Amino acid sequence: MVALLWLLPLAWALVLVLYARPLLALWHEPAWRYPVLVIESDDWGAGMLSQAAALDALRALLGRHSDHTGRHPVMTLGVVLAIADTEAIRAAGGREYVSIALDDARLAPVLAALRAGIADGVFVPQLHGMEHYWPPAVMAASQTDWRVAAWLAGEALPRTEDLPSPLQSRWAAAAVLPSLPLSTPEIIEAAATETATFQRIFGIAAQVAVPTTFVWNDEVERAWAAHGVRCIVTPGTRHEYRDAQGHPAGDGRYILNGERGRNDVRYVVRDQYFEPAFGHRAEQGLAALARQTACARPTLLETHRFNFIGEPADVAFHELERLLNAACVAYPALRFLSTQEIAEAMARQDMQLIETRLHPRLRAWLARTQTLPHFAKLARLTGLVLPLWLLGKWAA
Ligand SMILES: [Zn+2]
């Protein structure tokens, strides 16, 4: 029995060696001093005019809440800058792609609603893409897929959510599966055009990019960075193409907050979800805030445009209101920040927001280890939980 006890530290060492890399990465991930919440909402911009009323209602809702510093909650909007001009495409016999940009007179109500929220400090636009698709891929697919042909020939200002999912990826040619990579010159030109368009429409450079369907690669990163993008929103991994089944696929690596990509762009992780149209209620958002706060991570809540348009919108507005009310009550120290501010704070190691003291960092690290696949189970099996528990007691 005593001989067996000697084996325990050996087993612990083995687990620690096995997990050395991720454990070290979790230690280096910035730890936040305060609970942080940002509502990240994608797909707004060029598209149906009903967005204008939804954006106005969101602006009013966000303006009714404040954190203890007096700051309103920020909804970062992943903005799409252009949409297919179905009428012009039809007139050209479906042979030529024509688009309507967000600053076209036909989209004036949507842009006005966006700008009003930006002026109030409750919306912050982020680059989602020129289009929520790669136009040549959509044109090619329309030759063989009646759904795509119908989408291009259908209603004016169509919904990109109605496109087949693989085609909603901008940085892959998914007319065939597995998707084909875009060429480097294509990527460079498209990134230059979309960042210039963002600048023209919003009067500021796009500093945060949210790749559509989280499919992008090193070349996209380099091209964006060359035009001022400093931060990329990720789901904690990177997808680079659509596989034979049409699913996003990549190298499976883990990405943590603050890690750097090509040309020094910084990653933030958005892996918490608040999609009332899928049944999520305020409680799910609060649980996400609790999990992230225990890990001293900011909470980036993903919630798409589709929640706030049409049938499910009443529920979505109601639940967002409840979530913000409850979050402010439960976390008096809560901070509402934008994703760009989160990235900047990590980049310059802002000591107002980023923890440097040992004990809170240890507590965050211990909580984060519980998110590693199989680590908690192995720690239990080997008894490693005991020294970790003691470490937690010491850090408390
Ligand atoms: Zn999107």
Short mmCIF file of C-alpha atoms and ligand atoms in Angstrom, two decimals:
data_model
loop_
_atom_site.label_atom_id
_atom_site.label_comp_id
_atom_site.label_asym_id
_atom_site.label_seq_id
_atom_site.Cartn_x
_atom_site.Cartn_y
_atom_site.Cartn_z
CA MET A 1 0.00 0.00 0.00
CA VAL A 2 2.79 2.40 1.00
CA ALA A 3 4.65 1.41 -2.16
CA LEU A 4 1.56 2.26 -4.19
CA LEU A 5 1.35 5.70 -2.57
CA TRP A 6 4.76 6.50 -3.98
CA LEU A 7 3.33 5.96 -7.43
CA LEU A 8 0.81 8.78 -7.00
CA PRO A 9 3.19 11.71 -7.56
CA LEU A 10 4.46 9.84 -10.59
CA ALA A 11 0.92 9.64 -12.01
CA TRP A 12 0.40 13.35 -11.27
CA ALA A 13 3.63 14.22 -13.03
CA LEU A 14 2.55 12.14 -16.02
CA VAL A 15 -0.80 13.98 -16.30
CA LEU A 16 0.92 17.35 -15.92
CA VAL A 17 3.49 16.50 -18.60
CA LEU A 18 0.71 15.25 -20.90
CA TYR A 19 -1.18 18.54 -20.48
CA ALA A 20 1.90 20.79 -20.15
CA ARG A 21 1.22 22.84 -23.28
CA PRO A 22 -2.46 23.65 -22.72
CA LEU A 23 -1.89 24.20 -18.98
CA LEU A 24 0.84 26.69 -19.74
CA ALA A 25 -1.30 28.38 -22.42
CA LEU A 26 -4.17 28.74 -19.92
CA TRP A 27 -1.75 30.35 -17.45
CA HIS A 28 -0.65 32.89 -20.05
CA GLU A 29 -4.20 33.74 -21.19
CA PRO A 30 -5.06 37.17 -19.73
CA ALA A 31 -7.17 37.03 -16.58
CA TRP A 32 -9.80 39.75 -16.22
CA ARG A 33 -10.27 41.64 -12.99
CA TYR A 34 -14.00 42.21 -13.57
CA PRO A 35 -16.89 40.36 -15.15
CA VAL A 36 -17.13 41.64 -18.75
CA LEU A 37 -20.11 41.26 -21.06
CA VAL A 38 -20.47 42.08 -24.75
CA ILE A 39 -23.37 41.10 -26.99
CA GLU A 40 -21.97 40.01 -30.36
CA SER A 41 -24.57 40.02 -33.12
CA ASP A 42 -23.78 39.09 -36.71
CA ASP A 43 -25.35 39.46 -40.16
CA TRP A 44 -26.70 43.02 -39.93
CA GLY A 45 -26.32 45.52 -42.75
CA ALA A 46 -27.03 45.08 -46.46
CA GLY A 47 -30.32 43.20 -46.61
CA MET A 48 -34.00 43.47 -45.81
CA LEU A 49 -35.40 46.80 -44.64
CA SER A 50 -37.15 45.27 -41.63
CA GLN A 51 -33.74 45.44 -39.92
CA ALA A 52 -34.22 49.16 -39.38
CA ALA A 53 -37.10 48.73 -36.91
CA ALA A 54 -35.26 45.89 -35.14
CA LEU A 55 -32.12 48.00 -34.78
CA ASP A 56 -34.15 50.94 -33.45
CA ALA A 57 -35.76 48.66 -30.85
CA LEU A 58 -32.34 47.23 -29.87
CA ARG A 59 -30.89 50.72 -29.54
CA ALA A 60 -33.73 51.70 -27.18
CA LEU A 61 -33.38 48.49 -25.17
CA LEU A 62 -29.60 48.77 -24.73
CA GLY A 63 -29.95 52.43 -23.78
CA ARG A 64 -32.13 51.48 -20.77
CA HIS A 65 -29.23 49.67 -19.07
CA SER A 66 -25.86 50.75 -17.67
CA ASP A 67 -22.98 49.22 -15.76
CA HIS A 68 -21.69 50.87 -12.55
CA THR A 69 -19.47 53.19 -14.61
CA GLY A 70 -22.56 54.46 -16.47
CA ARG A 71 -21.68 52.66 -19.69
CA HIS A 72 -24.51 51.16 -21.77
CA PRO A 73 -24.25 47.55 -22.94
CA VAL A 74 -22.49 47.32 -26.30
CA MET A 75 -23.88 45.24 -29.12
CA THR A 76 -21.11 44.68 -31.61
CA LEU A 77 -22.66 44.25 -35.02
CA GLY A 78 -20.99 41.94 -37.53
CA VAL A 79 -21.86 44.02 -40.59
CA VAL A 80 -22.33 42.78 -44.14
CA LEU A 81 -21.55 45.57 -46.60
CA ALA A 82 -23.31 44.41 -49.79
CA ILE A 83 -26.09 42.15 -51.00
CA ALA A 84 -27.03 40.72 -54.39
CA ASP A 85 -29.06 43.09 -56.56
CA THR A 86 -31.55 40.41 -57.60
CA GLU A 87 -33.35 42.71 -60.03
CA ALA A 88 -30.18 43.67 -61.93
CA ILE A 89 -28.97 40.05 -61.94
CA ARG A 90 -32.31 38.94 -63.39
CA ALA A 91 -32.12 41.68 -66.03
CA ALA A 92 -28.69 40.36 -67.03
CA GLY A 93 -30.15 36.90 -67.51
CA GLY A 94 -28.48 35.57 -64.37
CA ARG A 95 -25.07 35.71 -66.03
CA GLU A 96 -23.54 38.64 -64.20
CA TYR A 97 -23.25 39.37 -60.47
CA VAL A 98 -24.40 42.84 -59.39
CA SER A 99 -24.57 44.04 -55.79
CA ILE A 100 -26.14 46.79 -53.68
CA ALA A 101 -23.81 48.39 -51.14
CA LEU A 102 -24.99 49.34 -47.65
CA ASP A 103 -24.71 53.06 -48.49
CA ASP A 104 -27.00 52.72 -51.52
CA ALA A 105 -30.13 54.90 -51.22
CA ARG A 106 -32.27 51.74 -51.23
CA LEU A 107 -30.75 50.76 -47.86
CA ALA A 108 -30.91 54.22 -46.29
CA PRO A 109 -33.28 53.24 -43.40
CA VAL A 110 -30.97 50.41 -42.31
CA LEU A 111 -27.83 52.53 -42.41
CA ALA A 112 -29.59 55.36 -40.55
CA ALA A 113 -30.61 52.92 -37.78
CA LEU A 114 -27.05 51.58 -37.56
CA ARG A 115 -25.59 55.06 -37.36
CA ALA A 116 -28.08 56.15 -34.68
CA GLY A 117 -26.97 53.25 -32.46
CA ILE A 118 -23.30 53.97 -33.13
CA ALA A 119 -23.86 57.62 -32.16
CA ASP A 120 -25.53 56.49 -28.91
CA GLY A 121 -22.56 54.23 -28.13
CA VAL A 122 -24.67 51.05 -28.02
CA PHE A 123 -23.64 49.66 -31.44
CA VAL A 124 -20.08 49.10 -32.62
CA PRO A 125 -19.75 47.91 -36.23
CA GLN A 126 -17.34 45.05 -36.96
CA LEU A 127 -16.37 43.72 -40.37
CA HIS A 128 -18.31 40.55 -41.17
CA GLY A 129 -17.56 40.76 -44.88
CA MET A 130 -18.36 42.58 -48.09
CA GLU A 131 -20.91 39.83 -48.69
CA HIS A 132 -21.88 36.90 -46.49
CA TYR A 133 -20.75 34.64 -49.34
CA TRP A 134 -18.16 34.46 -52.10
CA PRO A 135 -20.08 35.91 -55.09
CA PRO A 136 -18.40 33.76 -57.82
CA ALA A 137 -19.26 30.63 -55.80
CA VAL A 138 -22.91 31.68 -55.48
CA MET A 139 -23.09 32.44 -59.23
CA ALA A 140 -21.52 29.05 -60.05
CA ALA A 141 -23.84 27.21 -57.65
CA SER A 142 -26.88 28.86 -59.23
CA GLN A 143 -26.16 26.89 -62.42
CA THR A 144 -26.67 23.55 -60.67
CA ASP A 145 -28.64 24.27 -57.47
CA TRP A 146 -32.22 25.48 -57.98
CA ARG A 147 -32.33 26.88 -54.42
CA VAL A 148 -29.46 29.22 -55.20
CA ALA A 149 -30.94 30.14 -58.60
CA ALA A 150 -34.25 30.93 -56.85
CA TRP A 151 -32.44 33.01 -54.19
CA LEU A 152 -30.68 35.09 -56.86
CA ALA A 153 -33.84 35.51 -58.92
CA GLY A 154 -36.15 36.02 -55.96
CA GLU A 155 -37.12 38.87 -53.68
CA ALA A 156 -35.22 42.13 -53.59
CA LEU A 157 -32.75 42.42 -50.66
CA PRO A 158 -32.73 38.67 -49.92
CA ARG A 159 -31.74 37.06 -46.62
CA THR A 160 -28.27 35.49 -46.69
CA GLU A 161 -29.50 33.11 -43.96
CA ASP A 162 -31.57 31.44 -46.71
CA LEU A 163 -28.51 30.41 -48.75
CA PRO A 164 -27.29 26.80 -48.37
CA SER A 165 -24.97 26.86 -45.35
CA PRO A 166 -21.65 26.09 -47.13
CA LEU A 167 -22.20 29.07 -49.47
CA GLN A 168 -22.50 31.41 -46.48
CA SER A 169 -18.72 31.10 -46.01
CA ARG A 170 -17.02 34.02 -47.74
CA TRP A 171 -13.42 32.75 -47.75
CA ALA A 172 -13.98 29.42 -49.53
CA ALA A 173 -15.41 28.58 -52.95
CA ALA A 174 -18.15 26.17 -51.85
CA ALA A 175 -20.03 25.72 -55.15
CA VAL A 176 -18.48 22.23 -55.01
CA LEU A 177 -17.67 20.21 -51.89
CA PRO A 178 -15.17 19.94 -50.38
CA SER A 179 -14.81 23.65 -51.06
CA LEU A 180 -11.89 25.02 -53.08
CA PRO A 181 -9.47 27.59 -51.68
CA LEU A 182 -9.51 31.11 -53.12
CA SER A 183 -6.35 32.32 -54.83
CA THR A 184 -4.05 34.75 -53.02
CA PRO A 185 -4.71 37.64 -55.47
CA GLU A 186 -8.48 37.10 -55.06
CA ILE A 187 -8.15 37.28 -51.27
CA ILE A 188 -5.91 40.37 -51.36
CA GLU A 189 -8.26 42.23 -53.68
CA ALA A 190 -11.42 41.26 -51.80
CA ALA A 191 -9.93 42.23 -48.41
CA ALA A 192 -8.78 45.59 -49.81
CA THR A 193 -12.23 46.30 -51.25
CA GLU A 194 -14.19 45.36 -48.15
CA THR A 195 -11.98 47.26 -45.70
CA ALA A 196 -12.13 50.34 -47.96
CA THR A 197 -15.92 50.03 -48.20
CA PHE A 198 -16.20 49.76 -44.40
CA GLN A 199 -14.08 52.90 -44.04
CA ARG A 200 -16.22 54.75 -46.60
CA ILE A 201 -19.50 53.81 -44.93
CA PHE A 202 -18.59 54.18 -41.25
CA GLY A 203 -15.79 56.73 -41.48
CA ILE A 204 -13.47 54.53 -39.41
CA ALA A 205 -11.14 51.64 -40.26
CA ALA A 206 -12.40 48.14 -39.51
CA GLN A 207 -10.30 46.99 -36.57
CA VAL A 208 -12.29 43.88 -35.65
CA ALA A 209 -13.24 41.21 -38.19
CA VAL A 210 -15.65 38.32 -37.68
CA PRO A 211 -15.10 35.75 -40.46
CA THR A 212 -18.45 34.55 -41.82
CA THR A 213 -19.19 31.03 -40.50
CA PHE A 214 -15.71 31.23 -38.92
CA VAL A 215 -14.00 30.02 -42.11
CA TRP A 216 -10.76 31.89 -42.90
CA ASN A 217 -7.03 31.26 -43.28
CA ASP A 218 -3.56 32.82 -42.87
CA GLU A 219 -3.82 34.65 -46.20
CA VAL A 220 -7.08 36.32 -45.15
CA GLU A 221 -5.47 37.32 -41.86
CA ARG A 222 -2.48 38.85 -43.63
CA ALA A 223 -4.69 40.70 -46.13
CA TRP A 224 -6.97 42.07 -43.40
CA ALA A 225 -4.03 43.07 -41.22
CA ALA A 226 -2.49 44.94 -44.15
CA HIS A 227 -5.61 47.16 -44.12
CA GLY A 228 -5.79 47.82 -40.39
CA VAL A 229 -7.64 44.85 -38.90
CA ARG A 230 -6.13 44.24 -35.42
CA CYS A 231 -8.47 41.62 -33.97
CA ILE A 232 -10.28 38.53 -35.23
CA VAL A 233 -13.27 37.03 -33.45
CA THR A 234 -12.95 33.23 -33.30
CA PRO A 235 -15.00 30.38 -31.83
CA GLY A 236 -11.84 29.10 -30.08
CA THR A 237 -10.61 27.30 -33.17
CA ARG A 238 -10.20 28.02 -36.89
CA HIS A 239 -12.07 26.50 -39.81
CA GLU A 240 -10.42 26.87 -43.21
CA TYR A 241 -12.81 25.17 -45.64
CA ARG A 242 -16.05 23.21 -46.01
CA ASP A 243 -15.61 19.44 -46.03
CA ALA A 244 -17.33 16.90 -48.34
CA GLN A 245 -20.46 17.06 -46.13
CA GLY A 246 -20.42 20.86 -46.22
CA HIS A 247 -19.35 21.25 -42.58
CA PRO A 248 -16.75 23.84 -41.58
CA ALA A 249 -13.41 22.05 -41.11
CA GLY A 250 -9.93 23.08 -39.98
CA ASP A 251 -6.84 21.87 -38.19
CA GLY A 252 -8.66 21.53 -34.85
CA ARG A 253 -6.21 23.70 -32.90
CA TYR A 254 -7.37 25.54 -29.79
CA ILE A 255 -7.30 29.31 -29.77
CA LEU A 256 -7.27 31.27 -26.51
CA ASN A 257 -8.03 34.95 -25.86
CA GLY A 258 -5.10 37.20 -26.64
CA GLU A 259 -3.21 34.72 -28.87
CA ARG A 260 -1.73 36.21 -32.00
CA GLY A 261 -2.11 35.29 -35.64
CA ARG A 262 -0.47 36.51 -38.83
CA ASN A 263 0.83 40.07 -38.90
CA ASP A 264 0.19 40.41 -35.19
CA VAL A 265 -3.61 40.25 -35.33
CA ARG A 266 -5.02 39.28 -31.96
CA TYR A 267 -7.68 36.62 -31.42
CA VAL A 268 -10.62 36.85 -29.08
CA VAL A 269 -12.80 33.85 -28.32
CA ARG A 270 -16.57 33.91 -28.69
CA ASP A 271 -17.88 30.52 -27.65
CA GLN A 272 -20.96 31.38 -25.59
CA TYR A 273 -24.39 31.47 -27.20
CA PHE A 274 -27.59 33.38 -26.65
CA GLU A 275 -29.92 32.58 -29.52
CA PRO A 276 -33.52 32.96 -28.26
CA ALA A 277 -34.81 31.65 -31.60
CA PHE A 278 -33.18 28.33 -30.63
CA GLY A 279 -34.83 28.35 -27.22
CA HIS A 280 -32.08 30.11 -25.23
CA ARG A 281 -33.45 32.20 -22.37
CA ALA A 282 -31.89 34.82 -20.10
CA GLU A 283 -30.82 32.01 -17.75
CA GLN A 284 -28.50 30.54 -20.43
CA GLY A 285 -26.86 33.92 -20.91
CA LEU A 286 -26.41 34.30 -17.15
CA ALA A 287 -24.94 30.81 -16.87
CA ALA A 288 -22.45 31.70 -19.62
CA LEU A 289 -21.53 34.88 -17.75
CA ALA A 290 -21.00 32.85 -14.55
CA ARG A 291 -18.79 30.27 -16.32
CA GLN A 292 -16.67 32.89 -18.06
CA THR A 293 -16.35 35.03 -14.95
CA ALA A 294 -15.16 32.04 -12.89
CA CYS A 295 -12.44 31.58 -15.52
CA ALA A 296 -11.66 35.36 -15.45
CA ARG A 297 -12.60 35.55 -19.12
CA PRO A 298 -14.78 38.14 -20.87
CA THR A 299 -18.19 36.87 -21.95
CA LEU A 300 -18.78 37.34 -25.67
CA LEU A 301 -22.37 36.25 -26.26
CA GLU A 302 -23.18 35.26 -29.82
CA THR A 303 -26.68 36.20 -30.95
CA HIS A 304 -27.55 36.50 -34.64
CA ARG A 305 -29.77 38.94 -36.47
CA PHE A 306 -32.39 36.24 -37.13
CA ASN A 307 -33.41 36.32 -33.44
CA PHE A 308 -34.60 39.91 -33.69
CA ILE A 309 -36.46 39.84 -37.02
CA GLY A 310 -39.93 38.44 -37.65
CA GLU A 311 -41.72 35.79 -35.62
CA PRO A 312 -39.33 35.06 -32.67
CA ALA A 313 -38.35 38.71 -32.14
CA ASP A 314 -40.71 39.43 -29.19
CA VAL A 315 -39.19 36.62 -27.17
CA ALA A 316 -35.63 37.67 -28.09
CA PHE A 317 -36.16 41.27 -26.99
CA HIS A 318 -37.84 40.16 -23.78
CA GLU A 319 -35.05 37.71 -22.91
CA LEU A 320 -32.28 40.19 -23.73
CA GLU A 321 -33.94 42.72 -21.44
CA ARG A 322 -34.21 40.13 -18.64
CA LEU A 323 -30.59 39.06 -19.19
CA LEU A 324 -29.23 42.61 -18.90
CA ASN A 325 -31.36 43.35 -15.82
CA ALA A 326 -30.29 40.17 -14.04
CA ALA A 327 -26.61 40.52 -15.04
CA CYS A 328 -26.40 44.03 -13.56
CA VAL A 329 -28.01 42.85 -10.31
CA ALA A 330 -25.92 39.67 -9.98
CA TYR A 331 -22.58 41.36 -10.85
CA PRO A 332 -22.32 44.88 -9.40
CA ALA A 333 -18.76 45.11 -10.80
CA LEU A 334 -19.88 44.10 -14.31
CA ARG A 335 -18.28 46.04 -17.18
CA PHE A 336 -19.86 46.53 -20.61
CA LEU A 337 -17.07 46.81 -23.19
CA SER A 338 -16.75 46.43 -26.95
CA THR A 339 -14.76 43.58 -28.44
CA GLN A 340 -12.21 46.08 -29.76
CA GLU A 341 -11.71 47.42 -26.24
CA ILE A 342 -11.27 43.86 -24.97
CA ALA A 343 -8.60 43.18 -27.61
CA GLU A 344 -6.84 46.49 -26.92
CA ALA A 345 -6.80 45.89 -23.15
CA MET A 346 -5.13 42.52 -23.70
CA ALA A 347 -2.66 43.95 -26.20
CA ARG A 348 -1.41 46.67 -23.87
CA GLN A 349 -1.80 44.61 -20.66
CA ASP A 350 -4.14 47.24 -19.22
CA MET A 351 -3.66 46.82 -15.45
CA GLN A 352 -7.03 48.48 -14.77
CA LEU A 353 -8.71 45.51 -16.40
CA ILE A 354 -6.18 42.69 -16.61
CA GLU A 355 -5.18 40.88 -13.42
CA THR A 356 -1.51 40.72 -12.43
CA ARG A 357 -1.80 39.44 -8.84
CA LEU A 358 -0.83 35.80 -8.26
CA HIS A 359 -3.80 34.54 -6.23
CA PRO A 360 -6.63 35.63 -8.54
CA ARG A 361 -4.63 34.40 -11.53
CA LEU A 362 -4.21 31.00 -9.87
CA ARG A 363 -7.94 30.80 -9.13
CA ALA A 364 -8.72 31.61 -12.78
CA TRP A 365 -6.17 29.05 -13.97
CA LEU A 366 -7.64 26.33 -11.76
CA ALA A 367 -11.15 27.09 -13.08
CA ARG A 368 -9.85 27.07 -16.65
CA THR A 369 -8.23 23.63 -16.24
CA GLN A 370 -11.75 22.25 -15.79
CA THR A 371 -12.52 23.22 -19.38
CA LEU A 372 -9.70 21.04 -20.80
CA PRO A 373 -11.02 17.85 -22.41
CA HIS A 374 -10.68 14.84 -20.02
CA PHE A 375 -8.39 16.73 -17.63
CA ALA A 376 -10.87 16.83 -14.75
CA LYS A 377 -11.53 13.10 -15.10
CA LEU A 378 -7.81 12.22 -15.19
CA ALA A 379 -7.19 14.47 -12.20
CA ARG A 380 -9.88 12.60 -10.26
CA LEU A 381 -8.64 9.15 -11.27
CA THR A 382 -5.04 9.90 -10.28
CA GLY A 383 -5.85 11.89 -7.16
CA LEU A 384 -4.26 14.99 -8.71
CA VAL A 385 -7.42 16.78 -7.56
CA LEU A 386 -5.99 16.76 -4.02
CA PRO A 387 -2.92 18.97 -4.64
CA LEU A 388 -5.02 21.12 -7.01
CA TRP A 389 -7.64 21.51 -4.27
CA LEU A 390 -4.94 22.52 -1.79
CA LEU A 391 -3.61 25.01 -4.32
CA GLY A 392 -7.14 26.41 -4.65
CA LYS A 393 -7.43 26.74 -0.87
CA TRP A 394 -4.14 28.59 -0.76
CA ALA A 395 -5.21 30.92 -3.60
CA ALA A 396 -8.65 31.60 -2.07
ZN ZN B 1 -22.81 35.57 -40.20
#
